[in-house]
PDB file of C-alpha atoms in Angstrom:
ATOM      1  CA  UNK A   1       0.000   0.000   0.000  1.00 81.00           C
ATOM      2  CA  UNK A   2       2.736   1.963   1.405  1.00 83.00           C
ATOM      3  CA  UNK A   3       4.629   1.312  -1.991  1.00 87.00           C
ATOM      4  CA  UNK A   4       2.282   1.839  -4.574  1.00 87.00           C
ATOM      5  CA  UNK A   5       1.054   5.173  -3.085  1.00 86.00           C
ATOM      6  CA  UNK A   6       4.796   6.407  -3.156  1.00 86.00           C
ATOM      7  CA  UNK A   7       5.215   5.435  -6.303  1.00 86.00           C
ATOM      8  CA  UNK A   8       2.020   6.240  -8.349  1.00 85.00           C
ATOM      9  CA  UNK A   9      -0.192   9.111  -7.048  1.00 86.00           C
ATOM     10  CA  UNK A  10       0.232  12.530  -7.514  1.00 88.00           C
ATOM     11  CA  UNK A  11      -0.316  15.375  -4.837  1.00 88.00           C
ATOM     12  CA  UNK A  12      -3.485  15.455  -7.353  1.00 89.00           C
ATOM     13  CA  UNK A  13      -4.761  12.136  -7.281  1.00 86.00           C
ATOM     14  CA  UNK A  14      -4.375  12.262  -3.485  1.00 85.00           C
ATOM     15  CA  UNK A  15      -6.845  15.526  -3.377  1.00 86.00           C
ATOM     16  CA  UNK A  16      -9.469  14.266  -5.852  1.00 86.00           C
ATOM     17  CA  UNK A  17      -9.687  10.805  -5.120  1.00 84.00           C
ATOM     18  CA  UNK A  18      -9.454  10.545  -1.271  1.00 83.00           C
ATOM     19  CA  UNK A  19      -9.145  14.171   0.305  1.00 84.00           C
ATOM     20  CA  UNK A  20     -12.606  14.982  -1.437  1.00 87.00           C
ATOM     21  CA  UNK A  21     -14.075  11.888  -0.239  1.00 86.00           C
ATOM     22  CA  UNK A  22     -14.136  13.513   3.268  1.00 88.00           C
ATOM     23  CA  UNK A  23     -17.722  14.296   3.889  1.00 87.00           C
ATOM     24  CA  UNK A  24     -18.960  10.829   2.240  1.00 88.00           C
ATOM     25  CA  UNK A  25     -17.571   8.183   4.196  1.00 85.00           C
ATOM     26  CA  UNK A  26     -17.380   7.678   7.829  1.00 87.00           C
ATOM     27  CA  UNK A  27     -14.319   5.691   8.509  1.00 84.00           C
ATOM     28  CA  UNK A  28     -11.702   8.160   7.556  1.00 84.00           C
ATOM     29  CA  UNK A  29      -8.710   5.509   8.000  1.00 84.00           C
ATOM     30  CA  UNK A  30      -7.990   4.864   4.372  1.00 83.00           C
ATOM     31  CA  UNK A  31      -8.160   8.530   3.526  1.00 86.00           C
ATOM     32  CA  UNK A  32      -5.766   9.471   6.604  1.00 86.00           C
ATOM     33  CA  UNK A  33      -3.401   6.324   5.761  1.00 86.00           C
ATOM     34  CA  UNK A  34      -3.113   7.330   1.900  1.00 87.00           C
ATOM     35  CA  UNK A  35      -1.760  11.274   2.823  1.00 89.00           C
ATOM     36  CA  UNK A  36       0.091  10.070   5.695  1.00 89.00           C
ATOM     37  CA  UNK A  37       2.097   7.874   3.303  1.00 89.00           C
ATOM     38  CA  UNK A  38       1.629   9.900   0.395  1.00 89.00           C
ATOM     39  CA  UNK A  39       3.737  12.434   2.368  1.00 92.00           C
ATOM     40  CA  UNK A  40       5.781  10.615   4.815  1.00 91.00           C
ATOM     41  CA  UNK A  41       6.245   7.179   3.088  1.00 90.00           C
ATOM     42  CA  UNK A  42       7.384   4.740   5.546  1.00 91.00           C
ATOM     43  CA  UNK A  43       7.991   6.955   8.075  1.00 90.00           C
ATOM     44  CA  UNK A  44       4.271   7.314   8.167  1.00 89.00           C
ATOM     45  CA  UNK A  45       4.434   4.366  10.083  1.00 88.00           C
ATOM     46  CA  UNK A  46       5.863   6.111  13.089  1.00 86.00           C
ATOM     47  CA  UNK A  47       3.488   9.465  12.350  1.00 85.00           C
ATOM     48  CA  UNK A  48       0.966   7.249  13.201  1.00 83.00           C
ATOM     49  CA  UNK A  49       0.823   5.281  16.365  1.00 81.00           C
ATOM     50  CA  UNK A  50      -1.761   2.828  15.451  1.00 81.00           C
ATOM     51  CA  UNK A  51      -0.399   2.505  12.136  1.00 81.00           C
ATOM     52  CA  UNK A  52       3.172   1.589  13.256  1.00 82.00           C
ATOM     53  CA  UNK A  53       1.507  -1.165  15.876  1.00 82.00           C
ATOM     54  CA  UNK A  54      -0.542  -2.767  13.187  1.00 83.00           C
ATOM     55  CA  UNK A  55       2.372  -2.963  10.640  1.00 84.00           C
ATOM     56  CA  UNK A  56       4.591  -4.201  13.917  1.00 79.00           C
ATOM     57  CA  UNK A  57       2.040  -7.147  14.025  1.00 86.00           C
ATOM     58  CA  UNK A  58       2.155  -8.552  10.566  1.00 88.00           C
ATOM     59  CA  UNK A  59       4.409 -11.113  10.416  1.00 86.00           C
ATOM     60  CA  UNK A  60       3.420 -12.680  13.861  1.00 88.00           C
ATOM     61  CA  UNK A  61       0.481 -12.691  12.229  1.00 91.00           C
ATOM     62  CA  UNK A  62       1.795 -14.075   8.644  1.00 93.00           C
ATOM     63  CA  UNK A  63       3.305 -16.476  10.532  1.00 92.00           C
ATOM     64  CA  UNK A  64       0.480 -17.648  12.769  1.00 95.00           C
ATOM     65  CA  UNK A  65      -1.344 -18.537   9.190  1.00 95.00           C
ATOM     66  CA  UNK A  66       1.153 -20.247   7.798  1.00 96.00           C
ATOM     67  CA  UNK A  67       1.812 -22.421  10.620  1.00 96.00           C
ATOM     68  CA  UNK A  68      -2.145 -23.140  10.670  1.00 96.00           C
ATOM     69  CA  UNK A  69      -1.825 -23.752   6.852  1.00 96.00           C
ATOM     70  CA  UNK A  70       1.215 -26.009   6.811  1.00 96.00           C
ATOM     71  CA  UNK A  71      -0.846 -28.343   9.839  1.00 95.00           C
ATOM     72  CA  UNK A  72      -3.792 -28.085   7.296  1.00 94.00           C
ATOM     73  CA  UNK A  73      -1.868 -29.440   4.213  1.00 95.00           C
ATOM     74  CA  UNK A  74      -0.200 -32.134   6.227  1.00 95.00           C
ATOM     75  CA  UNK A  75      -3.355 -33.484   7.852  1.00 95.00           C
ATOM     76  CA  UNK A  76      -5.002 -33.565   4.648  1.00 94.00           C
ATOM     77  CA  UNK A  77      -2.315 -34.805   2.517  1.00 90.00           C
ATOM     78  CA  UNK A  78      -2.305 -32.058  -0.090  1.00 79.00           C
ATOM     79  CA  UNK A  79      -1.461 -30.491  -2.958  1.00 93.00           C
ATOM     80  CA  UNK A  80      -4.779 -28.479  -1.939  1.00 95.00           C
ATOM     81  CA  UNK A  81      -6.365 -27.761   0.893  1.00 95.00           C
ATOM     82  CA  UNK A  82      -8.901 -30.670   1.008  1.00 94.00           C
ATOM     83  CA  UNK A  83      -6.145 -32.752  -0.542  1.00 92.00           C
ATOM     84  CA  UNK A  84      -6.420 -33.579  -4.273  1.00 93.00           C
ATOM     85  CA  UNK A  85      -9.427 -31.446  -4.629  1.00 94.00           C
ATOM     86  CA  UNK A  86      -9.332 -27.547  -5.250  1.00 96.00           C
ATOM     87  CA  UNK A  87     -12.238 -25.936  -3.759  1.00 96.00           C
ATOM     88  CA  UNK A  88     -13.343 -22.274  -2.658  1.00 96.00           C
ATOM     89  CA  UNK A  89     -10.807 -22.367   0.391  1.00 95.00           C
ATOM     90  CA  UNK A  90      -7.703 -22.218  -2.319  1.00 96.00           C
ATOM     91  CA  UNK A  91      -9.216 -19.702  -4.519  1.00 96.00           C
ATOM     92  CA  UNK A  92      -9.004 -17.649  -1.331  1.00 95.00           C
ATOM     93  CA  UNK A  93      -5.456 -18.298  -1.108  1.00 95.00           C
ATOM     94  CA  UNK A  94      -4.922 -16.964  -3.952  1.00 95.00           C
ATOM     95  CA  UNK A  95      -4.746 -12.853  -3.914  1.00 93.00           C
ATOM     96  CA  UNK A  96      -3.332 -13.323  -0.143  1.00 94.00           C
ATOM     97  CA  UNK A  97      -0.590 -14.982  -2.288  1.00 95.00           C
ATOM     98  CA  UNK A  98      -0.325 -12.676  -4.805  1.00 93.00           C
ATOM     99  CA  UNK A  99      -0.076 -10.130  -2.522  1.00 92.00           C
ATOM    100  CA  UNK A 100       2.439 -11.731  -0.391  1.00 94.00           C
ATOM    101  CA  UNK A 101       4.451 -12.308  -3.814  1.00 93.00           C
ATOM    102  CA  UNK A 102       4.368  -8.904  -4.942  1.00 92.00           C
ATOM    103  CA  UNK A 103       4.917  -6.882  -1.058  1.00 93.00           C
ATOM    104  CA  UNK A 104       7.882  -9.529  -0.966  1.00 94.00           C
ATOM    105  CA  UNK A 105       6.963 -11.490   2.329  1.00 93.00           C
ATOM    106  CA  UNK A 106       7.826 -14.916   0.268  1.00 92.00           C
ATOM    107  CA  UNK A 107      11.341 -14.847   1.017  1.00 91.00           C
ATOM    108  CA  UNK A 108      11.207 -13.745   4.432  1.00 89.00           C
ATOM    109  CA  UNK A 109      10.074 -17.421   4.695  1.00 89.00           C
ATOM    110  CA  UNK A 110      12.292 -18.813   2.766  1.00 82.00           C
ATOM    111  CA  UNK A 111      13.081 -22.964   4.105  1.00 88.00           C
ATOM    112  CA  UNK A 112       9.862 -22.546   6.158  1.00 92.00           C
ATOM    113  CA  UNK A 113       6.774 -23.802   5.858  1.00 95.00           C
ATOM    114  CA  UNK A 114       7.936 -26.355   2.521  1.00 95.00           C
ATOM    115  CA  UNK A 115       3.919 -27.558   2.080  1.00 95.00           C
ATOM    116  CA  UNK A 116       2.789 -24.106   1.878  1.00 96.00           C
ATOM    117  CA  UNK A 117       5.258 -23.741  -0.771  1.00 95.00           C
ATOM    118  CA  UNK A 118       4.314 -26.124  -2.698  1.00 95.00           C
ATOM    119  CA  UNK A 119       0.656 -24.991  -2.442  1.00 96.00           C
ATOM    120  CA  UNK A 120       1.435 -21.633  -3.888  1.00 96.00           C
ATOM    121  CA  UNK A 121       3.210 -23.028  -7.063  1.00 95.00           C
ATOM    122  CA  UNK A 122       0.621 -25.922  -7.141  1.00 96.00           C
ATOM    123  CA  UNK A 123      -1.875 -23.177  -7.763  1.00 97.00           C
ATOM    124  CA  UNK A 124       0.259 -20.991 -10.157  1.00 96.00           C
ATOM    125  CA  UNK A 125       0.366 -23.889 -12.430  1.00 96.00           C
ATOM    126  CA  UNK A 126      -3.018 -24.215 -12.799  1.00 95.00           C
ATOM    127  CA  UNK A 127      -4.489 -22.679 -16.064  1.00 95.00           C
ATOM    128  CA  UNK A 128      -7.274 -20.448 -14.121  1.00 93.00           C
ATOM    129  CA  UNK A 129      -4.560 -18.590 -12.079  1.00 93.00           C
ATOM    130  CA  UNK A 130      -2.312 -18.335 -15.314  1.00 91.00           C
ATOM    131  CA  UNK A 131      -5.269 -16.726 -17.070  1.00 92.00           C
ATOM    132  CA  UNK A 132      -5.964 -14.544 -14.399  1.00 89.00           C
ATOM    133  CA  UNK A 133      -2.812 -12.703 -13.327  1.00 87.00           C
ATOM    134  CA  UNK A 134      -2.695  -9.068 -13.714  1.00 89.00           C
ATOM    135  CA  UNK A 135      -2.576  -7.193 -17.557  1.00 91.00           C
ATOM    136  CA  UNK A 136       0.744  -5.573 -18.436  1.00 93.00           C
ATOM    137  CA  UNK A 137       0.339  -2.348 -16.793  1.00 93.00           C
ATOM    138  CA  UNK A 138      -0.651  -3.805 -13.427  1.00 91.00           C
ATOM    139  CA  UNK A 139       2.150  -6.138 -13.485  1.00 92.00           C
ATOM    140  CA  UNK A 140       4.092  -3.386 -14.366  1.00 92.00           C
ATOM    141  CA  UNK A 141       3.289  -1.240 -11.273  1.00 92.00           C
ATOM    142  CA  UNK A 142       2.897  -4.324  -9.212  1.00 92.00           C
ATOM    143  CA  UNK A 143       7.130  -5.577  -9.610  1.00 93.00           C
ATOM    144  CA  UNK A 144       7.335  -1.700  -9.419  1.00 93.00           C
ATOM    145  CA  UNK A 145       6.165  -1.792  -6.046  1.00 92.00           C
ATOM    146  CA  UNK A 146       8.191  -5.080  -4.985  1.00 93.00           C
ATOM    147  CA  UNK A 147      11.110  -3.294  -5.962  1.00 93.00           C
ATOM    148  CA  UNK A 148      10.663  -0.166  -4.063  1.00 93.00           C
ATOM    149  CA  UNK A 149       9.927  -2.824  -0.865  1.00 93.00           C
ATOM    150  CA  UNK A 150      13.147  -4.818  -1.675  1.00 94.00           C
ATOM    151  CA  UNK A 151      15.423  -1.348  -1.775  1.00 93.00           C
ATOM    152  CA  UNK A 152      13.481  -0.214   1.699  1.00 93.00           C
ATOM    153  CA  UNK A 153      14.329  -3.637   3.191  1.00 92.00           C
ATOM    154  CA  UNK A 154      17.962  -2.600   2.495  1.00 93.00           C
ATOM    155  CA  UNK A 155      17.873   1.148   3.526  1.00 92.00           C
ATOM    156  CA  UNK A 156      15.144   1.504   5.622  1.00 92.00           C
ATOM    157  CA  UNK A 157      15.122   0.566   9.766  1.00 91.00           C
ATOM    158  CA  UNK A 158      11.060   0.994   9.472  1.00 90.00           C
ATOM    159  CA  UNK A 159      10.523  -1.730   6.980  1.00 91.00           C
ATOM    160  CA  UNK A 160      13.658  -3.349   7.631  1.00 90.00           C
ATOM    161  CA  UNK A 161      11.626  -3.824  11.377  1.00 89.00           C
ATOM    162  CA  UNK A 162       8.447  -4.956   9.834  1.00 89.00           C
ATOM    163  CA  UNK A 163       9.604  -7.324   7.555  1.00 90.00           C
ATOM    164  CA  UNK A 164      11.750  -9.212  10.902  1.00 87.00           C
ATOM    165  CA  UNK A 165       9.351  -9.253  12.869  1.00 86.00           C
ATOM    166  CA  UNK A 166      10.298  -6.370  15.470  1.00 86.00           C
ATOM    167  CA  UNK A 167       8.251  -3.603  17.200  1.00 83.00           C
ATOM    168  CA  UNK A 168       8.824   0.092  15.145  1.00 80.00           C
ATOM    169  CA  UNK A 169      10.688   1.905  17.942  1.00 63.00           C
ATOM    170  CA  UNK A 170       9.182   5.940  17.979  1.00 54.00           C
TER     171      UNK A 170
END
């Protein structure tokens, strides 16, 4: 989120897509996390308290699902969920997966977790997920955005903390 704001919206976009948006919704968080970042980037994470605790808790919580998924795999004897059967519960995998793909959380658990692994390619070579990845220009801005992650994982202490697992120290 973070990424793709720096990256692709203007000081314009910002105004006329969220700003004006004010007096229509009622939970402002979206609006209030998009010109926090817009104008802080990841040190929007420390601008805002909440923000910074939430971001703090995502890979305990990454991890937590994993774990739960690995124990689901194993019990059932995958490649899928309910074992040689893809149902509902993978298709819901799948843009959790994506999203972990492109926000770069994959090798963060690199070596762990081998069934869940196997899972996610499982389902990328299945024609229905090959037919349905993102057109050129999302990709585009997509690998756009995993770059700008991987070059904050390197530079930044803020997302260098996320991404390990540790509290953002204020």
């Amino acid at each position: 989120f973070c990424a793709n704001i720096t990256l692709h919206m203007t000081l314009s976009t910002v105004i006329t897509e969220y700003v004006t948006m004010i007096p229509f919704v009622s939970d402002m968080k979206m609006i209030v996390m998009t010109v926090v970042f817009f104008f802080f980037g990841p040190q929007g994470f420390r601008k805002l308290t909440m923000l910074g605790k939430a971001a703090s808790s995502v890979h305990k919580a990454i991890e937590y699902h994993m774990e739960k998924l690995e124990t689901l795999l194993k019990k059932n004897d995958g490649p899928y969920i309910f074992g040689d059967e893809y149902t509902l519960a993978d298709i819901g995998y799948v843009p959790i997966f994506q999203r972990m793909e492109y926000a770069r959380w994959w090798p963060v658990l690199k070596g762990r977790f081998p069934l869940v692994h196997s899972y996610w390619k499982a389902i990328q070579s299945r024609p229905g997920y090959m037919a349905s990845k993102p057109d050129q220009e999302m990709e585009r801005k997509l690998l756009a955005c995993g770059r700008l992650i991987d070059d904050w994982k390197k530079d930044n202490p803020i997302i260098k903390s996320i991404y390990a697992g540790k509290s953002i120290e204020n």
